[in-house]
XYZ file of C-alpha atoms in Angstrom:
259
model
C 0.000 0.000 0.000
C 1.329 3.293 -0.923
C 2.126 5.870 1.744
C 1.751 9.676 1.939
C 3.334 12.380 3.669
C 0.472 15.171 4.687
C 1.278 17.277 1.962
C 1.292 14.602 -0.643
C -2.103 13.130 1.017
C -3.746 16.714 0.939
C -2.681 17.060 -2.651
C -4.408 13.730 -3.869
C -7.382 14.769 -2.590
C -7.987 17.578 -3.289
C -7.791 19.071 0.496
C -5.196 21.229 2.240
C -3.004 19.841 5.336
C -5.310 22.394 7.571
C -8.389 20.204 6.571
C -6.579 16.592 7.072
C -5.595 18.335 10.487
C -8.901 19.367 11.434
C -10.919 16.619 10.241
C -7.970 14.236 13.006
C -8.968 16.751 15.446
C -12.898 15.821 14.998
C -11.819 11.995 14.849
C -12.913 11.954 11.391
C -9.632 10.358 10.056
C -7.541 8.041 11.744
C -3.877 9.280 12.673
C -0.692 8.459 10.530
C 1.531 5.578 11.197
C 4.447 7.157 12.772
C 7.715 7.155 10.746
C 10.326 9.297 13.500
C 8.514 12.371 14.265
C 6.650 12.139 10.134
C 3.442 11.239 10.275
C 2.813 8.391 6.881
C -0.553 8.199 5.635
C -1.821 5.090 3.036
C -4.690 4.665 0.346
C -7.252 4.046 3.135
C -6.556 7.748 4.469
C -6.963 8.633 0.886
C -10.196 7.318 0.472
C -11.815 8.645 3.639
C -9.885 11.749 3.200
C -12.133 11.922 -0.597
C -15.505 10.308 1.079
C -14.772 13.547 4.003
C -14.778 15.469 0.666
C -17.979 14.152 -1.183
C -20.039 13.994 2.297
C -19.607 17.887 2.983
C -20.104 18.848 -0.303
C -23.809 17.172 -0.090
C -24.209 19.379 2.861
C -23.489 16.934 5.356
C -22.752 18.624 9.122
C -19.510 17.081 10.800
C -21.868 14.889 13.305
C -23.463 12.907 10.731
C -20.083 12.321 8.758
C -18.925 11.232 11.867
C -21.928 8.939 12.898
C -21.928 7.901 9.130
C -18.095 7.105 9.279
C -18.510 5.103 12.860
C -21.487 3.147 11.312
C -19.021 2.125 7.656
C -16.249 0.707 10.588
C -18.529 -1.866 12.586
C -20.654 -2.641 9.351
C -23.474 -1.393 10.122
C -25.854 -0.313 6.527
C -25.481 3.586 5.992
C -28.056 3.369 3.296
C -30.979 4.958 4.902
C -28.743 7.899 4.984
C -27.715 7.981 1.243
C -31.947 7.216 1.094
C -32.733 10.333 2.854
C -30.089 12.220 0.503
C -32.010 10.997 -2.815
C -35.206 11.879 -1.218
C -34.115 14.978 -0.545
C -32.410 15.821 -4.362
C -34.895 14.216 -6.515
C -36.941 16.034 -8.297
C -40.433 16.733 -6.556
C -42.091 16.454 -10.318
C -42.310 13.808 -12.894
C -41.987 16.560 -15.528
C -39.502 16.473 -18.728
C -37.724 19.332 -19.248
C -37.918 20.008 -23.115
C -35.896 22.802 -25.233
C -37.232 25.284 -27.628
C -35.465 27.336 -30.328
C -35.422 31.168 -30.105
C -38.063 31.124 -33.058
C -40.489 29.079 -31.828
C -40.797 31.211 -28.972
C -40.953 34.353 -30.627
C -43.791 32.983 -33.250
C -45.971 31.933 -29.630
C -44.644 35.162 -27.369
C -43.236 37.671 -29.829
C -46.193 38.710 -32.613
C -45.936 42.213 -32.858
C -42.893 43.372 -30.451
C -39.438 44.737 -31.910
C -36.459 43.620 -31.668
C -35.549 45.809 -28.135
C -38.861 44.152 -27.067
C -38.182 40.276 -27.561
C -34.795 40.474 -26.019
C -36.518 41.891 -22.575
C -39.185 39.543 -22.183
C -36.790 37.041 -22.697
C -34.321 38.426 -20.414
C -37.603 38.263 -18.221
C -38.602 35.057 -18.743
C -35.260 33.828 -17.805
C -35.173 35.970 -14.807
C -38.272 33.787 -13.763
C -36.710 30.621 -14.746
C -39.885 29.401 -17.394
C -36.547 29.068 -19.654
C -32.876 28.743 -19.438
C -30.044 29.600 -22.471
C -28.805 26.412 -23.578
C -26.435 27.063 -26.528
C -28.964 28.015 -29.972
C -31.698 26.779 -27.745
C -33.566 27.651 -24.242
C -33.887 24.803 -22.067
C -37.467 24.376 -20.698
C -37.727 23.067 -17.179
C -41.418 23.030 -17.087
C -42.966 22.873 -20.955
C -46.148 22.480 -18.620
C -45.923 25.997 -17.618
C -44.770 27.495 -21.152
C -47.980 25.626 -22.827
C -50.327 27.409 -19.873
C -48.381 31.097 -21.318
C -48.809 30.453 -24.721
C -52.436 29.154 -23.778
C -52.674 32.692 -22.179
C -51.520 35.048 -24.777
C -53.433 33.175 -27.216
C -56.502 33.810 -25.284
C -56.001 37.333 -25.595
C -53.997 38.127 -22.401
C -51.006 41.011 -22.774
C -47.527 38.596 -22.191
C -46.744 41.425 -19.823
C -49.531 40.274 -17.473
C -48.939 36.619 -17.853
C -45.370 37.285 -16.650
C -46.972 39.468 -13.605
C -48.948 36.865 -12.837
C -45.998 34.105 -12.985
C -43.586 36.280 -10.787
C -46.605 36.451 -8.107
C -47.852 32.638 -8.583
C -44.216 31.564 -8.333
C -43.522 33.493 -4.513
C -46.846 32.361 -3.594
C -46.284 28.761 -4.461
C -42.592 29.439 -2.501
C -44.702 30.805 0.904
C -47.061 27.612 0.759
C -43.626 25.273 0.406
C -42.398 26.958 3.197
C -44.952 26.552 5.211
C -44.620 22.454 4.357
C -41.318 22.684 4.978
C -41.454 24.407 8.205
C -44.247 22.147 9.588
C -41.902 19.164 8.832
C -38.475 20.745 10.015
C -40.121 21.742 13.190
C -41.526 18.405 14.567
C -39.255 15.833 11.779
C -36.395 17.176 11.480
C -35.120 18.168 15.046
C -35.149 14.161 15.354
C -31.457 14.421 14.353
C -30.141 17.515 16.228
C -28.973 17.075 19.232
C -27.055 14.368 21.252
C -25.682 11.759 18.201
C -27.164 8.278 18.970
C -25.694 5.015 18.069
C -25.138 4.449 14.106
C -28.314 1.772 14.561
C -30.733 4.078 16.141
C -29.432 7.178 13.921
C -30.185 4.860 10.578
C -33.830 4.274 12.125
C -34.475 8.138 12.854
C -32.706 8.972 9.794
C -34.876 6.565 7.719
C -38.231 7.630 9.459
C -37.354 11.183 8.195
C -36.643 9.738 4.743
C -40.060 8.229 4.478
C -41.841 11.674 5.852
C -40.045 13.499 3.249
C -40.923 11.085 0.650
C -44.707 10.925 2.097
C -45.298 14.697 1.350
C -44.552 14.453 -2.102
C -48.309 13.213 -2.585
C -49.555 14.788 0.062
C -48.462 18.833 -0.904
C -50.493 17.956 -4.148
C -53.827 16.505 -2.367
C -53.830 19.380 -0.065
C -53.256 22.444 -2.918
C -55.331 21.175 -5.148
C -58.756 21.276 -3.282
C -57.789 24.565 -1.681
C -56.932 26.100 -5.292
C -59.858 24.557 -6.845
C -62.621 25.751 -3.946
C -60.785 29.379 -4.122
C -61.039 29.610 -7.941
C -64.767 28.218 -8.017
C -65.729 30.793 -5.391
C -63.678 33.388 -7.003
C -65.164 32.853 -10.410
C -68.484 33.358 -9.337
C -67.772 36.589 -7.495
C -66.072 37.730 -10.324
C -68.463 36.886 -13.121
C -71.957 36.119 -11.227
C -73.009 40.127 -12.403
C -72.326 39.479 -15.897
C -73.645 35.969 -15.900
C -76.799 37.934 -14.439
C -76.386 40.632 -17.638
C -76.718 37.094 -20.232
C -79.162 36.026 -18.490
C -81.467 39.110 -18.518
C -80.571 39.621 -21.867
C -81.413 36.095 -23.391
C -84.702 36.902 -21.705
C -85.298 40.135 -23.220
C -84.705 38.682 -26.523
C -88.116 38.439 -28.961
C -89.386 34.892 -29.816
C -87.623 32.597 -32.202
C -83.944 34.456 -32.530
C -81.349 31.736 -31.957
């Protein structure tokens, strides 16, 4: 097995000697074999030296490296951690992202705006993130949400508005996934502050959250949708109950046998 001095170590991956010093101090990596008064590192420093690495760049606090770490030495099964780590990066819709050349969305958005024009509301529409630059293209995250604009404009509405009403949708939708989010992260989450259990119990607690998490995904859309579709029913007929009153008294006031 190869050996490293701390330099050489730090350089291999990817660290500095005031991490590999640190990360002894927390008992996240074993000490060096001792050499005279040089400390000699090997390939199994290395590798939890890069897994130290890969676990804080996923946001990982020192604790749970360190739980995760004890767990890997006395075989115990870390994967309701990783779990809880694809539960919390995967995607929360089943969307496809599409793309969309420049002219295809000036023939749906653009008709009748310069030059000066088009390159705003697409600088806006960026800004909102309904697209993204992609090379010649503009990746679509959501073609969901561009078919709703186009629906929109198409209908009549000024692409001005529908952008107004995007901007405000989009920080309402972020209060309500707050709100989710707080609700869970004050009675789910606090499970693993604290006092660090035993890798066992940890994997439980850790797992539990994973299957919360993973439990809401359903459950934000069965609790939006009734709320948005009772608002925009009563809504709609505040809005439009006086002029469904006008058709009304006007189909009445019409003579005899007009279609």
């Amino acid at each position: 097995m190869a050996e490293y001095r701390i330099d050489e170590l730090a350089r291999l991956a990817g660290s500095t000697v005031r991490n590999i010093r640190a990360y002894q101090d927390r008992g996240l990596l074993p000490p060096p074999r001792l050499e005279g008064r040089v400390g000699m590192y090997d390939d199994t420093h290395l590798a939890r030296l890069r897994l130290i690495g890969k676990l804080l760049a996923r946001g990982y606090t020192f604790a749970i490296i360190k739980d995760l770490l004890g767990a890997w030495e006395t075989g115990k099964d870390v994967a309701e951690v990783l779990g809880l780590e694809k539960v919390l990066t995967d995607p929360w819709s089943d969307e496809i992202p599409g793309t969309v050349a420049y002219e295809d969305l000036v023939a749906k958005f653009g008709s009748g705006l310069d030059e000066d024009q088009v390159a705003r509301t697409l600088e806006r529409t960026v800004e909102l993130g309904l697209i993204e630059p992609d090379g010649d293209k503009y990746r679509v995250p959501s073609p969901r949400l561009l078919h709703v604009g186009a629906e929109l404009v198409a209908a009549g509405i000024p692409l001005d508005s529908v952008l107004d009403i995007a901007g405000q949708i989009r920080a309402d939708c972020d209060v309500i996934a707050g709100r989710f989010v707080s609700l869970v992260q004050e009675h789910v989450f606090t499970r693993l502050e604290g006092p660090v259990p035993d890798g066992e119990e940890v994997g439980e607690e850790v797992g539990e959250v994973a299957e919360v998490v993973r439990r809401m995904r359903p459950l934000v859309k069965m609790v939006v949708d009734p709320f948005i579709a009772r608002a925009m029913e009563a809504r709609v007929q505040a809005a439009l109950g006086d002029h469904l009153e006008m058709i009304r008294d006007a189909l009445g006031r019409r003579p005899a046998g007009d279609d």
